[in-house]
Each structure stands twice: as C-alpha cells, then as structure tokens.
Amino acid sequence: MTGQEIINWLNENQGVLAVISIVVAILLAFLFKSKVTKVIEYIGGNKVSIWGLFNFTKVNDNYEILRKLREIKQSIKRKDLDDPFLKKFIYARYRKNYEELDEYSKAVLWEDLGKSLKEFEESEEKYKKIKQEITGKELKALFSEVDKVREEFDYQKVDQLLAGFEEKNSDLIADIAKTYFLRADNFALQIKYRKAEEYYEKAVVLDDQNPGYLNDYALILRILGEYDKAIKYYEKALEVYLKTTGENHPNTANTYNNLGIVYDSKSDYDKAIEYYKKALEIYLKTIGENHPDIANTYNNLGIVYRSKGEYDKAIEYYKKALEIKLKTISENHPDVAGTYNNLGVAYESKGEYDKAIEYYEKALEIELKTLGEDHPNTAMTYNNLGNVYGSNANYDKAIKYYEKALGIYDKSDLPENHPNIQQTKNGLEMAKRLKSKIKN
C-alpha cells in the first residue's frame, strides 16, 4: 500500500477511527486513570473529564484554511505586508494589491483587515455548518472544489462554482437555498451589499424557517438603511428562535440586540432600550457578566440614552462597558479608546468640559499608539477636542485640534463634502470667527 493510498483510506474511514479512538480513550481512562488525567490537565489547562479528550481526537476537515487564517491574524498584528496569504486576503477584500490602494484605505487598512478577518471566520463557521447538513451527493462533490478555492480567498471563483451548481440542479430546492445563502455571504465579504441582499432574499424565499438566513438578510437590510424591512426579518428570526431554543438562549438575546440597533437607527429610542434590556437580561443569565457581548450591550444602551439627552444614564452604561473591556481586552485597544470617546461626548454634552477633555485625551493616547497619527479615528478625536475647547471658549486650542484633524483628512481619500470633513471645517471657521470677535 503506497503512502497516498494509506492517506486516502484514513480519509474514507474517519468514522471508524473516531470510534476506535473513543474505545482506546475509555480503556486508558480505566487502566491508567491518573496518567490520563495528567495528559488532559496538560492539554486543556484545566482538570476535565475523559470526555474532554475526544475533542483532541477529532480530525478537522478544514485545517488548511484555519492555518492560513491564523497566519494572517499574526501578520495583521505584525503589520507584515510580505506574508503571501495576507497579500491574497488584501486582494480578495479590495480587488487591488496594497500598492494600488488609496491613502484613506491604507490609513484604515489594519483595522479594516481585522474586521474582515473576523467576518471571514464567522463565514467559515456558517460554511462548515452547511457542509455538515449536506446529504445530497451532488452538493458534497461541489464542496470539495469550493474548499480549495476558499483557501485561496478567491470569492469570484466560489461564486462561479455555486452558480454552476444552481444551473444544473434547479430541482434540488433545499440545496439551492444553501448555495444562495453561501453566495450572499460571499458577496457580503466583498462589500457587495446589494448583491448580498439579492441572494439572501432568494435563500429566505426557499427556506423561511432558517433563523440564520433570516438574521443575515436582516443585517444586510440594516446596513443598506432599509430599517422597517430589517425589523420584519429580525422578528421572523426571533419567532423561530423562541420556538426552537427558547427565551433564555444567546441566539434570542442576539436577535433582541439586533432589533435594538435597528430601532436606535430609526430614532425610536424607547423601543431600542426595551430590546437592549431584554438582550442584557438573557446575556447575564447565560454567558456571565464579563463577556464582550455584555460590554457591547452596555455601550449600546449608553449611546441610546445619550441620544435621548439622559447623559448620567449614558455615562453609567459607558462605564459598565469600559469596566468589562479593561478586564477582557488590552487597556490600549481601539475599542477601549472608542468607549473613552463616548464618555467624553457624554460629559461634554453635560457641560463638564474638563472631564470630557480627560476622556478624549485618554482615547487619543491609545489611538496614537495603536492606529497612528494618520488614522481617521485619530482625526475624529482631534475634532472632538476641538469641539470641547471651542465650547469652553479656548479658541486657540480649538483651532489647533481642528487643524490637526483636517491635516489627517487632507491626506485621506475622503471627498471634500464628507460629513466629518465638513463638521471639522465648520468648527474651525466658528472658532476663528469667535476668536476674532474677542480681539475686536
């Protein structure tokens, strides 16, 4: 038997091997209990039962793409543009090589790639789930080809393969719903939201009881600003979750949270608070207090209370979010800077300018360390400092920070009529005018 034949036999008989592994593990547990326990402690870091060992015998059927994603994650941390996988990932995201990107895209590159990588990892989980649900041999055969193409982040080729399957197998309704959903997800990864909307809708038409399809369709509708339609499909997803997983489940909480975001976008603040609080109650029961989802919900509640003009409430929730973030991620993380900025805005709205400056400066310190001087987030914090110094009648400092913000925007590829640029220009003009009045 050649080496390749052995590999083929192992791949074809994974089920048999899994059963053998389980039997061997149980025998080891009974015969050498203390030694097995030590092995489990070393691998997992915590003392667990013998059943924990089975996770280590499971063969991962998508090892190659997970390996590449790990390498890309490390390259993003190192900002290593020589990594061949990262180069492919950048091209897949922008349809351009790094050298061809405009200055604005380069400024936000690492933050955007981090988000894009997270989106791809989430997409990979959906892809694996759909693979596990496949029963038809035609779609199984297709997925072996799709696997190879996804490893190269070739989104266009993935779409061609799925579209070809749909043309040849139009009678396989359940399978076509899956390919429509994967094509939609594929378009979303490329930031082609209108095409994503088209294919999510097609998937939902064929399978309107799949909460994953409903939720992702609603998300794209929210991104596109179609809020009433998004609410309709989030509510359909919620209805399915309540029937299948019940009220006290993270999926239900996530959908309540999503409904809160849409109502906030519609300026229906009381409705947004109602849904955020429903989500928070379930999260606290199911995932514990110190979890990023809880920090995000506290932050969302802070935003909506600030929009309502209830600044003390907003500050209360922002501080709760900050406390969790400082425990769970680095104190120099851009998300922490975002919360400091939110606190600054809330204190500024209350007229507590010194407190606002304190938080804006904390945000700025992190952004300069992690995002750099030329990042749009840094520009926004300079703008916020300009606002608060202007409100405090310190026009020299206001002018200084507005000009710093505009200096960053001038290097970017943002159009002249972009709202952020216009806001900063208006602030600068106002500060100069008020300063000249004082002199006169």
Coordinates of C-alpha atoms in Angstrom, one line a residue:
M1 CA 0.0 0.0 0.0
T2 CA 1.5 3.4 -1.1
G3 CA 1.6 6.4 1.2
Q4 CA -1.1 8.1 -0.8
E5 CA -3.3 5.0 -0.6
I6 CA -3.0 5.0 3.2
I7 CA -4.0 8.7 3.4
N8 CA -7.0 8.0 1.2
W9 CA -8.0 5.0 3.3
L10 CA -7.7 7.2 6.5
N11 CA -9.8 10.0 5.0
E12 CA -12.5 7.5 3.9
N13 CA -12.7 5.8 7.3
Q14 CA -12.7 8.7 9.8
G15 CA -15.8 7.4 11.4
V16 CA -14.2 4.0 12.2
L17 CA -11.1 5.8 13.5
A18 CA -13.2 8.0 15.7
V19 CA -14.9 5.0 17.3
I20 CA -11.6 3.3 17.8
S21 CA -10.2 6.5 19.5
I22 CA -13.1 6.6 21.8
V23 CA -12.7 3.0 22.9
V24 CA -9.0 3.4 23.4
A25 CA -9.5 6.6 25.4
I26 CA -12.1 4.9 27.7
L27 CA -9.8 1.9 28.2
L28 CA -6.9 4.2 29.1
A29 CA -9.2 6.1 31.5
F30 CA -9.9 2.9 33.4
L31 CA -6.5 1.3 33.2
F32 CA -4.3 4.4 33.8
K33 CA -6.7 6.9 35.2
S34 CA -4.1 9.1 36.9
K35 CA -1.8 9.3 33.8
V36 CA -4.7 10.1 31.5
T37 CA -5.9 12.8 33.9
K38 CA -2.4 14.4 33.8
V39 CA -2.4 14.4 30.0
I40 CA -5.9 16.1 30.0
E41 CA -4.7 18.6 32.5
Y42 CA -1.7 19.5 30.4
I43 CA -3.6 19.8 27.1
G44 CA -6.6 21.7 28.4
G45 CA -5.0 23.7 31.1
N46 CA -7.8 22.6 33.5
K47 CA -8.8 19.3 35.0
V48 CA -11.7 18.0 32.9
S49 CA -13.4 14.6 32.4
I50 CA -12.3 11.9 30.0
W51 CA -14.9 13.2 27.5
G52 CA -12.8 16.3 27.0
L53 CA -10.1 14.1 25.4
F54 CA -12.4 13.3 22.5
N55 CA -12.0 16.9 21.2
F56 CA -8.4 16.2 20.6
T57 CA -9.0 13.1 18.5
K58 CA -11.4 14.9 16.1
V59 CA -10.0 15.4 12.7
N60 CA -10.6 19.0 11.5
D61 CA -11.8 18.8 7.9
N62 CA -10.8 22.4 7.1
Y63 CA -7.3 22.5 8.6
E64 CA -5.6 24.3 5.7
I65 CA -7.9 27.4 5.7
L66 CA -7.7 27.6 9.6
R67 CA -3.9 27.5 9.4
K68 CA -3.9 30.3 6.8
L69 CA -6.3 32.4 8.9
R70 CA -4.1 32.0 12.0
E71 CA -1.1 33.1 9.9
I72 CA -3.0 36.1 8.6
K73 CA -4.0 37.1 12.1
Q74 CA -0.4 37.1 13.2
S75 CA 0.6 39.1 10.1
I76 CA -2.0 41.7 10.8
K77 CA -0.6 42.0 14.3
R78 CA 2.9 42.4 13.0
K79 CA 1.7 44.6 10.0
D80 CA 3.7 42.2 7.8
L81 CA 2.9 43.0 4.1
D82 CA 5.3 40.4 2.9
D83 CA 3.1 37.5 4.0
P84 CA 1.8 35.8 0.8
F85 CA -1.5 34.8 2.5
L86 CA -2.1 38.3 3.7
K87 CA -1.5 39.7 0.2
K88 CA -4.2 37.3 -1.2
F89 CA -6.5 38.4 1.6
I90 CA -6.0 42.1 0.9
Y91 CA -6.6 41.5 -2.8
A92 CA -9.8 39.5 -2.1
R93 CA -11.1 42.3 0.1
Y94 CA -10.3 45.2 -2.1
R95 CA -9.8 43.7 -5.6
K96 CA -6.5 45.6 -5.5
N97 CA -3.0 45.0 -4.3
Y98 CA -1.7 47.0 -1.3
E99 CA 0.3 49.3 -3.6
E100 CA -2.8 50.2 -5.6
L101 CA -4.9 51.3 -2.6
D102 CA -5.7 55.0 -2.0
E103 CA -4.3 56.8 1.0
Y104 CA -7.5 56.5 3.1
S105 CA -7.7 52.8 2.6
K106 CA -4.1 52.4 3.6
A107 CA -4.8 54.5 6.7
V108 CA -7.6 52.2 7.9
L109 CA -6.1 49.0 6.4
W110 CA -5.1 47.2 9.6
E111 CA -8.4 47.9 11.5
D112 CA -10.4 47.0 8.4
L113 CA -8.5 43.8 7.8
G114 CA -9.1 42.8 11.5
K115 CA -12.8 43.2 11.0
S116 CA -12.7 41.5 7.6
L117 CA -10.8 38.5 9.1
K118 CA -13.5 38.3 11.8
E119 CA -16.2 38.3 9.2
F120 CA -14.4 35.6 7.2
E121 CA -14.0 33.5 10.4
E122 CA -17.8 33.9 11.0
S123 CA -18.4 33.0 7.4
E124 CA -16.3 29.9 7.8
E125 CA -18.4 28.7 10.7
K126 CA -21.6 29.1 8.6
Y127 CA -19.9 27.3 5.7
K128 CA -18.8 24.4 8.0
K129 CA -22.4 24.2 9.5
I130 CA -23.9 24.0 6.0
K131 CA -21.4 21.3 5.0
Q132 CA -22.4 19.2 7.9
E133 CA -26.1 19.5 6.9
I134 CA -25.5 18.3 3.3
T135 CA -26.9 14.9 2.3
G136 CA -27.0 15.1 -1.5
K137 CA -24.0 13.7 -3.3
E138 CA -24.1 16.4 -6.0
L139 CA -23.5 19.2 -3.4
K140 CA -21.0 17.1 -1.5
A141 CA -18.9 16.8 -4.6
L142 CA -19.1 20.5 -5.3
F143 CA -17.9 21.4 -1.8
S144 CA -14.6 19.6 -2.3
E145 CA -13.9 22.0 -5.1
V146 CA -15.2 25.0 -3.2
D147 CA -12.9 24.1 -0.2
K148 CA -9.8 24.5 -2.4
V149 CA -11.0 27.8 -3.9
R150 CA -11.9 29.3 -0.4
E151 CA -8.4 28.5 0.8
E152 CA -7.2 31.0 -1.9
F153 CA -9.8 33.6 -0.9
D154 CA -11.0 33.6 -4.5
Y155 CA -14.5 34.8 -3.9
Q156 CA -15.3 35.2 -7.6
K157 CA -14.4 31.6 -8.3
V158 CA -16.5 30.4 -5.3
D159 CA -19.5 32.3 -6.8
Q160 CA -19.0 30.7 -10.2
L161 CA -18.9 27.2 -8.8
L162 CA -22.1 27.8 -6.8
A163 CA -23.9 29.4 -9.7
G164 CA -22.9 26.5 -11.9
F165 CA -24.4 24.0 -9.4
E166 CA -27.7 26.0 -9.4
E167 CA -28.0 25.9 -13.2
K168 CA -27.5 22.1 -13.3
N169 CA -29.6 21.2 -10.2
S170 CA -32.6 23.6 -10.1
D171 CA -34.9 20.8 -8.8
L172 CA -32.8 20.4 -5.5
I173 CA -34.7 23.2 -3.6
A174 CA -33.1 22.6 -0.1
D175 CA -29.6 22.5 -1.6
I176 CA -30.2 25.6 -3.8
A177 CA -31.3 27.5 -0.7
K178 CA -27.9 26.7 0.8
T179 CA -26.0 27.8 -2.3
Y180 CA -28.0 31.1 -2.4
F181 CA -27.1 31.7 1.2
L182 CA -23.4 31.0 0.6
R183 CA -23.3 33.2 -2.4
A184 CA -24.9 36.0 -0.4
D185 CA -22.4 35.6 2.3
N186 CA -19.6 35.6 -0.3
F187 CA -20.9 38.9 -1.7
A188 CA -21.1 40.4 1.8
L189 CA -17.4 39.5 2.4
Q190 CA -16.6 41.6 -0.8
I191 CA -18.7 44.5 0.5
K192 CA -21.1 44.0 -2.4
Y193 CA -24.2 44.5 -0.2
R194 CA -26.8 44.8 -3.0
K195 CA -25.8 41.5 -4.5
A196 CA -25.8 40.0 -1.0
E197 CA -29.3 41.3 -0.4
E198 CA -30.5 39.7 -3.6
Y199 CA -29.2 36.2 -2.7
Y200 CA -30.1 36.3 1.0
E201 CA -33.7 37.1 -0.2
K202 CA -33.6 34.2 -2.5
A203 CA -32.4 31.9 0.3
V204 CA -35.2 33.1 2.6
V205 CA -37.9 32.6 -0.1
L206 CA -36.8 28.9 -0.3
D207 CA -36.4 28.4 3.5
D208 CA -38.2 30.9 5.6
Q209 CA -37.8 28.9 8.8
N210 CA -34.0 29.1 8.9
P211 CA -33.1 31.8 11.5
G212 CA -29.5 32.1 10.2
Y213 CA -30.8 33.1 6.8
L214 CA -33.4 35.5 8.3
N215 CA -30.8 37.1 10.6
D216 CA -28.2 37.7 7.9
Y217 CA -30.8 39.0 5.5
A218 CA -32.0 41.5 8.2
L219 CA -28.4 42.5 8.9
I220 CA -27.8 43.4 5.2
L221 CA -31.1 45.3 5.1
R222 CA -30.0 47.3 8.2
I223 CA -26.6 48.1 6.6
L224 CA -28.5 49.3 3.5
G225 CA -30.7 51.5 5.7
E226 CA -33.9 49.5 5.0
Y227 CA -34.9 49.6 8.6
D228 CA -38.6 48.6 8.5
K229 CA -37.8 45.6 6.3
A230 CA -34.9 44.6 8.6
I231 CA -37.2 44.7 11.6
K232 CA -39.6 42.4 9.8
Y233 CA -37.0 39.7 9.2
Y234 CA -35.4 40.0 12.7
E235 CA -38.8 39.4 14.1
K236 CA -39.2 36.3 12.0
A237 CA -35.9 35.1 13.2
L238 CA -36.9 35.8 16.8
E239 CA -40.1 33.8 16.3
V240 CA -38.2 30.8 15.1
Y241 CA -35.6 31.0 18.0
L242 CA -38.4 31.3 20.6
K243 CA -39.9 28.1 19.2
T244 CA -36.7 26.2 18.9
T245 CA -34.2 27.4 21.5
G246 CA -36.5 29.3 23.9
E247 CA -36.3 32.7 25.5
N248 CA -33.1 32.2 27.6
H249 CA -30.7 31.5 24.9
P250 CA -27.8 33.7 23.4
N251 CA -29.4 33.4 19.9
T252 CA -32.6 35.0 21.2
A253 CA -30.5 37.7 23.1
N254 CA -28.5 38.4 19.9
T255 CA -31.7 39.0 17.9
Y256 CA -33.2 41.3 20.6
N257 CA -29.9 43.2 20.5
N258 CA -30.1 43.5 16.7
L259 CA -33.7 44.8 17.0
G260 CA -32.4 47.4 19.5
I261 CA -29.8 48.6 17.0
V262 CA -32.4 49.0 14.2
Y263 CA -34.8 50.9 16.4
D264 CA -31.9 53.1 17.6
S265 CA -31.1 53.8 13.9
K266 CA -34.8 54.8 13.4
S267 CA -34.5 57.1 16.4
D268 CA -37.2 55.1 18.2
Y269 CA -35.1 55.2 21.4
D270 CA -37.6 53.8 23.9
K271 CA -38.1 50.7 21.7
A272 CA -34.4 50.4 21.3
I273 CA -33.9 50.4 25.1
E274 CA -36.7 47.8 25.5
Y275 CA -34.9 45.4 23.2
Y276 CA -31.4 46.1 24.6
K277 CA -32.6 45.4 28.1
K278 CA -34.2 42.1 27.0
A279 CA -30.9 41.1 25.4
L280 CA -28.9 42.1 28.5
E281 CA -31.2 40.1 30.9
I282 CA -30.6 37.0 28.8
Y283 CA -26.9 37.5 28.4
L284 CA -26.4 37.9 32.2
K285 CA -28.2 34.6 32.7
T286 CA -26.4 32.7 30.0
I287 CA -22.9 34.0 29.4
G288 CA -21.9 35.7 32.6
E289 CA -21.0 39.3 33.5
N290 CA -17.6 39.7 31.9
H291 CA -18.3 39.0 28.3
P292 CA -17.8 41.2 25.2
D293 CA -21.5 40.8 24.2
I294 CA -22.5 42.3 27.5
A295 CA -20.0 45.2 27.1
N296 CA -21.4 45.9 23.7
T297 CA -25.0 45.9 25.0
Y298 CA -24.0 48.3 27.8
N299 CA -22.3 50.5 25.2
N300 CA -25.5 50.4 23.0
L301 CA -27.6 51.4 26.0
G302 CA -25.1 54.3 26.6
I303 CA -25.5 55.5 23.0
V304 CA -29.3 55.5 23.1
Y305 CA -29.5 57.2 26.5
R306 CA -27.1 59.9 25.2
S307 CA -29.3 60.3 22.1
K308 CA -32.3 60.8 24.5
G309 CA -30.4 63.5 26.4
E310 CA -30.1 61.3 29.6
Y311 CA -26.4 61.9 30.0
D312 CA -26.0 60.5 33.5
K313 CA -27.6 57.2 32.4
A314 CA -25.4 57.2 29.3
I315 CA -22.3 57.6 31.5
E316 CA -23.4 54.8 33.8
Y317 CA -23.7 52.3 31.0
Y318 CA -20.5 53.5 29.2
K319 CA -18.6 53.0 32.5
K320 CA -20.0 49.5 32.8
A321 CA -18.9 48.7 29.3
L322 CA -15.4 50.2 30.0
E323 CA -15.0 48.0 33.1
I324 CA -15.6 44.8 31.2
K325 CA -13.4 45.9 28.3
L326 CA -10.5 46.7 30.6
K327 CA -10.8 43.2 32.1
T328 CA -11.2 41.3 28.9
I329 CA -9.1 43.1 26.3
S330 CA -5.9 45.2 26.4
E331 CA -6.2 48.6 28.0
N332 CA -4.6 50.0 24.8
H333 CA -7.2 48.5 22.5
P334 CA -9.0 50.7 20.0
D335 CA -12.3 49.5 21.4
V336 CA -11.3 51.0 24.8
A337 CA -10.5 54.2 23.0
G338 CA -14.0 54.2 21.5
T339 CA -15.6 54.0 24.9
Y340 CA -13.3 56.8 26.3
N341 CA -14.5 58.9 23.3
N342 CA -18.2 58.1 24.1
L343 CA -17.6 59.1 27.7
G344 CA -16.0 62.3 26.5
V345 CA -19.0 63.1 24.3
A346 CA -21.4 62.4 27.2
Y347 CA -19.5 64.7 29.7
E348 CA -19.2 67.4 27.0
S349 CA -23.0 67.2 26.5
K350 CA -23.4 67.7 30.2
G351 CA -21.2 70.8 30.1
E352 CA -18.4 69.1 32.2
Y353 CA -15.6 70.1 29.8
D354 CA -12.6 69.2 31.9
K355 CA -14.0 65.6 32.3
A356 CA -14.6 65.5 28.6
I357 CA -11.1 66.5 27.8
E358 CA -9.7 63.9 30.2
Y359 CA -11.5 61.1 28.3
Y360 CA -10.8 62.5 24.9
E361 CA -7.1 62.6 25.8
K362 CA -7.2 59.0 27.0
A363 CA -8.8 58.0 23.7
L364 CA -6.2 60.0 21.7
E365 CA -3.3 58.4 23.6
I366 CA -4.5 54.9 22.7
E367 CA -5.2 55.8 19.1
L368 CA -1.8 57.3 18.5
K369 CA -0.2 54.1 19.9
T370 CA -2.4 51.6 18.1
L371 CA -3.8 53.3 14.9
G372 CA -1.2 56.0 14.3
E373 CA -1.3 59.7 13.6
D374 CA -2.9 59.5 10.2
H375 CA -5.9 57.3 11.1
P376 CA -9.5 58.7 10.6
N377 CA -10.4 57.7 14.2
T378 CA -7.5 59.9 15.4
A379 CA -8.8 62.7 13.3
M380 CA -12.3 62.3 14.9
T381 CA -10.8 62.5 18.4
Y382 CA -8.8 65.7 17.4
N383 CA -12.2 67.1 16.2
N384 CA -13.8 66.2 19.5
L385 CA -11.1 68.0 21.4
G386 CA -11.6 71.0 19.0
N387 CA -15.3 70.9 19.9
V388 CA -14.8 70.8 23.6
Y389 CA -12.2 73.6 23.7
G390 CA -14.4 75.7 21.5
S391 CA -17.3 75.1 23.9
N392 CA -15.0 76.2 26.7
A393 CA -14.1 79.4 24.8
N394 CA -10.4 78.3 24.5
Y395 CA -10.3 79.1 20.8
D396 CA -6.5 78.8 20.3
K397 CA -6.6 75.2 21.4
A398 CA -9.8 74.5 19.4
I399 CA -8.2 75.8 16.2
K400 CA -5.1 73.7 16.9
Y401 CA -7.0 70.5 17.2
Y402 CA -9.4 71.2 14.3
E403 CA -6.3 71.9 12.1
K404 CA -4.7 68.6 13.2
A405 CA -7.9 66.8 12.2
L406 CA -8.1 68.5 8.8
G407 CA -4.4 67.7 8.3
I408 CA -5.2 64.0 8.5
Y409 CA -8.3 64.3 6.3
D410 CA -6.2 66.1 3.7
K411 CA -4.0 63.0 3.4
S412 CA -7.0 60.7 3.1
D413 CA -9.1 59.9 0.0
L414 CA -12.3 61.2 1.6
P415 CA -14.3 63.5 -0.7
E416 CA -14.4 67.2 0.3
N417 CA -18.1 67.0 1.1
H418 CA -17.7 64.1 3.5
P419 CA -19.7 64.9 6.7
N420 CA -16.7 64.5 9.0
I421 CA -14.6 67.0 7.0
Q422 CA -17.5 69.5 6.7
Q423 CA -18.1 69.3 10.5
T424 CA -14.4 69.9 11.2
K425 CA -14.2 72.8 8.7
N426 CA -17.3 74.4 10.3
G427 CA -15.9 74.0 13.7
L428 CA -12.6 75.6 12.7
E429 CA -14.4 78.5 10.9
M430 CA -16.5 79.1 14.0
A431 CA -13.5 79.1 16.4
K432 CA -11.6 81.6 14.2
R433 CA -14.7 83.8 14.0
L434 CA -15.3 83.8 17.8
K435 CA -11.6 84.4 18.4
S436 CA -11.5 87.5 16.2
K437 CA -14.6 88.9 17.9
I438 CA -12.8 88.7 21.2
K439 CA -9.9 90.6 19.8
N440 CA -12.1 93.3 18.4

